[in-house]
mmCIF file of C-alpha atoms in Angstrom:
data_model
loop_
_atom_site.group_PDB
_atom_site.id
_atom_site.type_symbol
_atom_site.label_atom_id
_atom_site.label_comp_id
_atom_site.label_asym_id
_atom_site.label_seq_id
_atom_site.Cartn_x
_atom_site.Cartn_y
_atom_site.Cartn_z
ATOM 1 C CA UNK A 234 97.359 20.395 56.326
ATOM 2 C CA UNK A 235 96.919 19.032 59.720
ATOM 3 C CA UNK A 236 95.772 15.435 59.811
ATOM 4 C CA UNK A 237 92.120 14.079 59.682
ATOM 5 C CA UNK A 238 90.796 12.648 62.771
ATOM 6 C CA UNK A 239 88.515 9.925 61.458
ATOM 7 C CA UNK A 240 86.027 8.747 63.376
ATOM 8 C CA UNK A 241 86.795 5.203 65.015
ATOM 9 C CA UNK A 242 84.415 2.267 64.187
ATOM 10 C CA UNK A 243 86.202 -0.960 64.401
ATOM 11 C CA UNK A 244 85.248 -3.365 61.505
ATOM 12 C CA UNK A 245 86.177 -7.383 62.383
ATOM 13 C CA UNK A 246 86.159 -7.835 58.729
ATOM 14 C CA UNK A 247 89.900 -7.864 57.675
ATOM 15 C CA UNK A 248 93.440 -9.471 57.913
ATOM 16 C CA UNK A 249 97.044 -9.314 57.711
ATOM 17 C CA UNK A 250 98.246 -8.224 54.197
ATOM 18 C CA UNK A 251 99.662 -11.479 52.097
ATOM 19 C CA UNK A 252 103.242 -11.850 51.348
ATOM 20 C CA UNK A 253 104.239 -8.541 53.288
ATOM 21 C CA UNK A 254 102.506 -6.103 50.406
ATOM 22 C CA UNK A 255 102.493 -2.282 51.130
ATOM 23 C CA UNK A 256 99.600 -0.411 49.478
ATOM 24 C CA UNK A 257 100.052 1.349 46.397
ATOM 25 C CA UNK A 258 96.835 1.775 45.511
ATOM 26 C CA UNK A 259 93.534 3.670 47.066
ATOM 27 C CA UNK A 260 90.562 2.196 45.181
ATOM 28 C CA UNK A 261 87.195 4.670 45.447
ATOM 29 C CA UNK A 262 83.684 3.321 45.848
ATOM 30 C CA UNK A 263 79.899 3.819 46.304
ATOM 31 C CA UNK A 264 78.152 2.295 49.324
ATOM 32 C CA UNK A 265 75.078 1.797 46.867
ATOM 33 C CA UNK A 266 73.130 1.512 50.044
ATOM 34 C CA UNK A 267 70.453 4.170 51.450
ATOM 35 C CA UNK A 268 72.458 6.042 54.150
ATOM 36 C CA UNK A 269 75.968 6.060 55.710
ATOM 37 C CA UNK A 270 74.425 4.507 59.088
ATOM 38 C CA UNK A 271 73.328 1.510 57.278
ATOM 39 C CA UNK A 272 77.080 1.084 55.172
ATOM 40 C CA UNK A 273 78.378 1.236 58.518
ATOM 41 C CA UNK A 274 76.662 -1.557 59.644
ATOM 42 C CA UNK A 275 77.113 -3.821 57.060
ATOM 43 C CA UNK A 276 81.040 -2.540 56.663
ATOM 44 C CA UNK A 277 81.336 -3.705 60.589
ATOM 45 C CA UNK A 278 78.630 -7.062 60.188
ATOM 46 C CA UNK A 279 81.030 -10.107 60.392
ATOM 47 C CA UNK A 280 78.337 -12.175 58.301
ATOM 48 C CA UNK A 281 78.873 -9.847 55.034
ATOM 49 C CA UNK A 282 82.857 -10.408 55.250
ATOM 50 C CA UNK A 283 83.220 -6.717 53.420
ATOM 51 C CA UNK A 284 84.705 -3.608 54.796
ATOM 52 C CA UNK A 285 86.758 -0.714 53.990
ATOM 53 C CA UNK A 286 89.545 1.315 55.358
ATOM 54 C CA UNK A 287 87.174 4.675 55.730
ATOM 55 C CA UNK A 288 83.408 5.483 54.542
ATOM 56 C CA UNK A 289 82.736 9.183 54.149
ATOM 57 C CA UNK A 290 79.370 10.317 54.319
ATOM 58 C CA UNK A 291 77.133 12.613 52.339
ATOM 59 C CA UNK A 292 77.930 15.159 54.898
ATOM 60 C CA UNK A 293 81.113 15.035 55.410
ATOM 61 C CA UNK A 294 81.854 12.866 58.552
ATOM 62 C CA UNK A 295 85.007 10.797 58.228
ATOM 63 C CA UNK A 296 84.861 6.708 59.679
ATOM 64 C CA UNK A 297 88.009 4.542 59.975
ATOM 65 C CA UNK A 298 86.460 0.831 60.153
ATOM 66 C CA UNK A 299 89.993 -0.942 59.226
ATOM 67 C CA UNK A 300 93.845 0.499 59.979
ATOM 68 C CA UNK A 301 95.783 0.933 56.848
ATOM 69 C CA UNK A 302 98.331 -1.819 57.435
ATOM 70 C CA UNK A 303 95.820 -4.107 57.427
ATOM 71 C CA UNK A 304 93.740 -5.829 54.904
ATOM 72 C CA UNK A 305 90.305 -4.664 54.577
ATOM 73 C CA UNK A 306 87.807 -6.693 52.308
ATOM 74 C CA UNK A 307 86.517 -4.509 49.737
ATOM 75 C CA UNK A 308 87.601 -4.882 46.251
ATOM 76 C CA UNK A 309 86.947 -8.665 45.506
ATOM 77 C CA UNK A 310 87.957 -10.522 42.334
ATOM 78 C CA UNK A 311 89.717 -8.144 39.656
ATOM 79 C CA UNK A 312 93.316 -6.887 38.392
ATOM 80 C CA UNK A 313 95.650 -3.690 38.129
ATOM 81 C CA UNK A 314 98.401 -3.257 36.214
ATOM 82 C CA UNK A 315 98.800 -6.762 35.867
ATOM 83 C CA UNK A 316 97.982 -7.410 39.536
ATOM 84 C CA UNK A 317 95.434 -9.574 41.712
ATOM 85 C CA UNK A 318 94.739 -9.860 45.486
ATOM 86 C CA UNK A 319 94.084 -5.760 45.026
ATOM 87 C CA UNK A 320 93.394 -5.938 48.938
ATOM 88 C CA UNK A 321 96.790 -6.981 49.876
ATOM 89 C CA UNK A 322 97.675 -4.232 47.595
ATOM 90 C CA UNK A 323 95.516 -1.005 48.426
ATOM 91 C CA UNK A 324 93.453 1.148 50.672
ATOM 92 C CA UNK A 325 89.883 1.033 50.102
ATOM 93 C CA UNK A 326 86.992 4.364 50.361
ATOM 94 C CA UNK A 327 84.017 4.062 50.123
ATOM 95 C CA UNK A 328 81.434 7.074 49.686
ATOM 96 C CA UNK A 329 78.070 7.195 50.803
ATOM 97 C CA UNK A 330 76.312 7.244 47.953
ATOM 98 C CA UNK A 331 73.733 5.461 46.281
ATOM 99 C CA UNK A 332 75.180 5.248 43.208
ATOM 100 C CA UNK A 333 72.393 7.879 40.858
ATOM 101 C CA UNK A 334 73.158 10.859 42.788
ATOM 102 C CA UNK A 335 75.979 13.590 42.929
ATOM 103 C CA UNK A 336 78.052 12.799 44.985
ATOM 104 C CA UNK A 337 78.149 15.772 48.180
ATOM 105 C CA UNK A 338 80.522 18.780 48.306
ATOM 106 C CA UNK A 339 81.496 18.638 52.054
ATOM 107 C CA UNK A 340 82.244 14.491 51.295
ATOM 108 C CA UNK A 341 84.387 15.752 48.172
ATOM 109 C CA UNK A 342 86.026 18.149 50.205
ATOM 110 C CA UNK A 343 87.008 15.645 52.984
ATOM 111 C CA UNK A 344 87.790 12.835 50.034
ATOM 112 C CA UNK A 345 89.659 15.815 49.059
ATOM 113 C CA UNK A 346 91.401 15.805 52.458
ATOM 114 C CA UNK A 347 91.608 12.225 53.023
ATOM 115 C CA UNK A 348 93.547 10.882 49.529
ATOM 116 C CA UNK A 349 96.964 13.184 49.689
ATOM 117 C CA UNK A 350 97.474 12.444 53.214
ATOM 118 C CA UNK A 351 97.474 8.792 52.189
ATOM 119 C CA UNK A 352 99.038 9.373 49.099
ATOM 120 C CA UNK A 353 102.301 10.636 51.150
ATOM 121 C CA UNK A 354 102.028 7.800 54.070
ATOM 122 C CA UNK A 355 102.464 5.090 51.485
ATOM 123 C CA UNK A 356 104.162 7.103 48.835
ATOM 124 C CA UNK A 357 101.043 6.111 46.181
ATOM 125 C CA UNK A 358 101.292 8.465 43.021
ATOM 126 C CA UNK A 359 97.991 10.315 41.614
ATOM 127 C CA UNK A 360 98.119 6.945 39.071
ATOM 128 C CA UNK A 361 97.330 4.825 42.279
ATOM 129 C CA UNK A 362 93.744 6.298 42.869
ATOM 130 C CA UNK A 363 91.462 4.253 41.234
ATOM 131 C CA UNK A 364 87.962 3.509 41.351
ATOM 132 C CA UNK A 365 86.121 -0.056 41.655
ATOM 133 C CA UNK A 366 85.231 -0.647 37.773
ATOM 134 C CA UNK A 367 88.786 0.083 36.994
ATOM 135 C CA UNK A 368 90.087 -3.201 38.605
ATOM 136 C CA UNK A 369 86.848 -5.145 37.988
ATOM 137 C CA UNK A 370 85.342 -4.010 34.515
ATOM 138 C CA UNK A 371 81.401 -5.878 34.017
ATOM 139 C CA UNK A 372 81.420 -6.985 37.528
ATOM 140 C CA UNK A 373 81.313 -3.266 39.530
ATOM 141 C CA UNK A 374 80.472 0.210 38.583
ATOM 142 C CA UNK A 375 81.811 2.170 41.233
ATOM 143 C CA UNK A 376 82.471 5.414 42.167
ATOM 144 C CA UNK A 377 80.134 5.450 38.840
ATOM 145 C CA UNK A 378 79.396 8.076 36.144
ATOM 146 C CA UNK A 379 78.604 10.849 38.551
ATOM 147 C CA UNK A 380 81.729 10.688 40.625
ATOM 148 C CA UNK A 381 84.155 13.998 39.361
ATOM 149 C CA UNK A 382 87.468 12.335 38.169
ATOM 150 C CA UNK A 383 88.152 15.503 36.826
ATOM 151 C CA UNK A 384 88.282 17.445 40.070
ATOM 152 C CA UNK A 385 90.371 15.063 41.797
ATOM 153 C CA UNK A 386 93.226 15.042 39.105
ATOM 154 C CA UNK A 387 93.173 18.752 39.075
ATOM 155 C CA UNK A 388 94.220 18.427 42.866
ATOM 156 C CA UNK A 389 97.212 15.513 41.681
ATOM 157 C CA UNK A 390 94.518 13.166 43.342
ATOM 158 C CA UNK A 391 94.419 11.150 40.455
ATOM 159 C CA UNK A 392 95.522 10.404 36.720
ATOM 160 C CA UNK A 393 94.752 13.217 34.705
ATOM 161 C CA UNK A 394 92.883 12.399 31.199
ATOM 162 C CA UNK A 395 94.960 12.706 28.363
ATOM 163 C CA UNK A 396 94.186 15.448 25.700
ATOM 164 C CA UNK A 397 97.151 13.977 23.383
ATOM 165 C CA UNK A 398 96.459 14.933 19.617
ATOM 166 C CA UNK A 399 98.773 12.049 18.970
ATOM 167 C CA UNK A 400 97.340 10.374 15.295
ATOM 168 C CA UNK A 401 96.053 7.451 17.042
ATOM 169 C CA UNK A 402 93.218 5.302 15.267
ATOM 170 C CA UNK A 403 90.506 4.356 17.644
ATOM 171 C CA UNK A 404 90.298 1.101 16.905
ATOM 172 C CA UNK A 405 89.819 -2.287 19.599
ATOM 173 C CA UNK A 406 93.662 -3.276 19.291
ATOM 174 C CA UNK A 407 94.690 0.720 20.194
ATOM 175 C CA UNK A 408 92.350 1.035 22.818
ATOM 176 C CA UNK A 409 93.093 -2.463 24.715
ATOM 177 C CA UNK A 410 96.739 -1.216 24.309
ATOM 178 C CA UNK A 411 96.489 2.390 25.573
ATOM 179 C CA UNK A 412 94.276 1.195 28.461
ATOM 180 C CA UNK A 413 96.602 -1.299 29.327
ATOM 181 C CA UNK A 414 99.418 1.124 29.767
ATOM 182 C CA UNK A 415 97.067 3.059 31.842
ATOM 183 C CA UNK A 416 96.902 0.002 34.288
ATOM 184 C CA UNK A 417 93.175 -1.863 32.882
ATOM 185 C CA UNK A 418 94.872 -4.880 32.728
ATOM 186 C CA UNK A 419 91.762 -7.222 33.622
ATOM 187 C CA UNK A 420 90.747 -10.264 31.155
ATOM 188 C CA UNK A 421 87.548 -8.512 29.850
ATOM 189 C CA UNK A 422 85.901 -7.980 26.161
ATOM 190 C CA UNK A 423 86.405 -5.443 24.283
ATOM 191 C CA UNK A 424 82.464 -3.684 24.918
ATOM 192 C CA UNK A 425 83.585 -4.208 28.592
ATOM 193 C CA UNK A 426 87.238 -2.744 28.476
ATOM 194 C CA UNK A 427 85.598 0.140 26.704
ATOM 195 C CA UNK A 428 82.893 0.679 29.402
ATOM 196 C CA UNK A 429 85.093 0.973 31.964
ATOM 197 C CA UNK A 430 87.271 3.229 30.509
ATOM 198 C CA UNK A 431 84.406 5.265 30.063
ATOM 199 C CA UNK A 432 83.513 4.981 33.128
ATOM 200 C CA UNK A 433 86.739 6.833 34.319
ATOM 201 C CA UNK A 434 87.088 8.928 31.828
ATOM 202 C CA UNK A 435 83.685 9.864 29.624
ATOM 203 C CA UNK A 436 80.635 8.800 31.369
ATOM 204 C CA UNK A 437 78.780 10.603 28.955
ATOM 205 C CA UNK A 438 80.001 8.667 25.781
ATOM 206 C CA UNK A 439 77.956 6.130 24.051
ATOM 207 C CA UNK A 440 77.757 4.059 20.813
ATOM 208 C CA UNK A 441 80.592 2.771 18.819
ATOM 209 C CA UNK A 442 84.378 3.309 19.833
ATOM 210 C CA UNK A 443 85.589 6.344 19.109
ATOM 211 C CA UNK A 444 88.668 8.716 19.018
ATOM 212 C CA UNK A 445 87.710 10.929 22.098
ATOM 213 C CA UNK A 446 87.216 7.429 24.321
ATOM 214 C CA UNK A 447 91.272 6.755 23.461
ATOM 215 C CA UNK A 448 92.446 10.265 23.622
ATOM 216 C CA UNK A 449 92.532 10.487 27.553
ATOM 217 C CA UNK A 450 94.362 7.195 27.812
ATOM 218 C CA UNK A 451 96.864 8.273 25.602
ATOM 219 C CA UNK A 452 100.811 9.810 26.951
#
């Protein structure tokens, strides 16, 4: 596929990556804000101190605010497979999108476009692509529950969910443990933990714990 030609729209909000850290990680968000325009702006407003590598818009159009060897501000305080300072450690997109809405075919298509040619730049596995809540469980909820996980795992975008039939009690201790394999690694409650990996994985679920929210973190 030939390569994207993102848009140019120079963010000041970003630095040198700490301690010479390549990415391994792409973490996925929502802009949670009422059009791409006004993202943009704040992405690029040096009195916000956030930005992100790219923003995609609900139609389609492709920005690059930060380059990729640098470090853009846009995941915060959180943890990944045991790791902080996610910034130093990842590429961050986020998606114009307010956060209650589908989430666009012709921005899933260039998402779609965007993550493997990253993916083979920095040599980041499908595991890398992550969204927000992943890394910070009870503080953010993006991409959300109407981003399509799914569809970007059936393009080796992202992790696939597990459909083990392994006999596997659902119980706090087996899901903490199975979602810490799967890199949720953050210091979090167990209502929390579970939330996110809902999140990711059954946005639909609710109540008590159950087998079907451990099943897709299982190997």
């Amino acid at each position: 596929m030939a390569a994207l030609a993102p848009i140019w729209h120079p963010s000041p909000n970003f630095g040198p990556r700490r301690d010479r850290l390549r990415p391994h990680l792409i973490v996925l968000h929502y802009t949670a804000m009422q059009s791409a325009d006004a993202a943009l702006a704040r992405l690029c407003d040096p009195a916000y101190e956030v930005s992100a590598h790219y923003l995609i818009g609900g139609d389609g159009r492709l920005w690059q605010l930060v380059a990729e060897d640098q470090r853009a501000w846009h995941a915060g305080a959180g943890e990944w497979a045991g790791q902080q300072d996610i910034n130093s450690r990842s590429i961050g997109v986020e998606l114009d999108n307010r956060g209650d809405h589908p989430f666009s075919e012709p921005q899933m298509r260039t998402l779609e476009a965007l993550l493997p040619q990253i993916m083979t730049r920095w040599e980041i596995a499908p595991e890398g692509v992550i969204g927000h809540s992943d890394l910070a469980p009870g503080r953010k909820w993006d991409p959300g529950p109407r981003f399509d996980w799914q569809r970007l795992a059936t393009r080796g975008c992202a992790r696939p969910a597990s459909r083990s039939h392994a006999a596997t009690a659902a119980t706090p201790q087996t899901l903490r443990k199975a979602a810490q394999a799967c890199g949720f690694t953050a210091d979090v409650d167990d209502a929390t933990l579970l939330e996110a990996v809902r999140l990711r994985y059954r946005p639909w679920g609710e109540g008590a714990l159950c087998r079907d929210d451990l099943i897709p973190l299982l190997d």
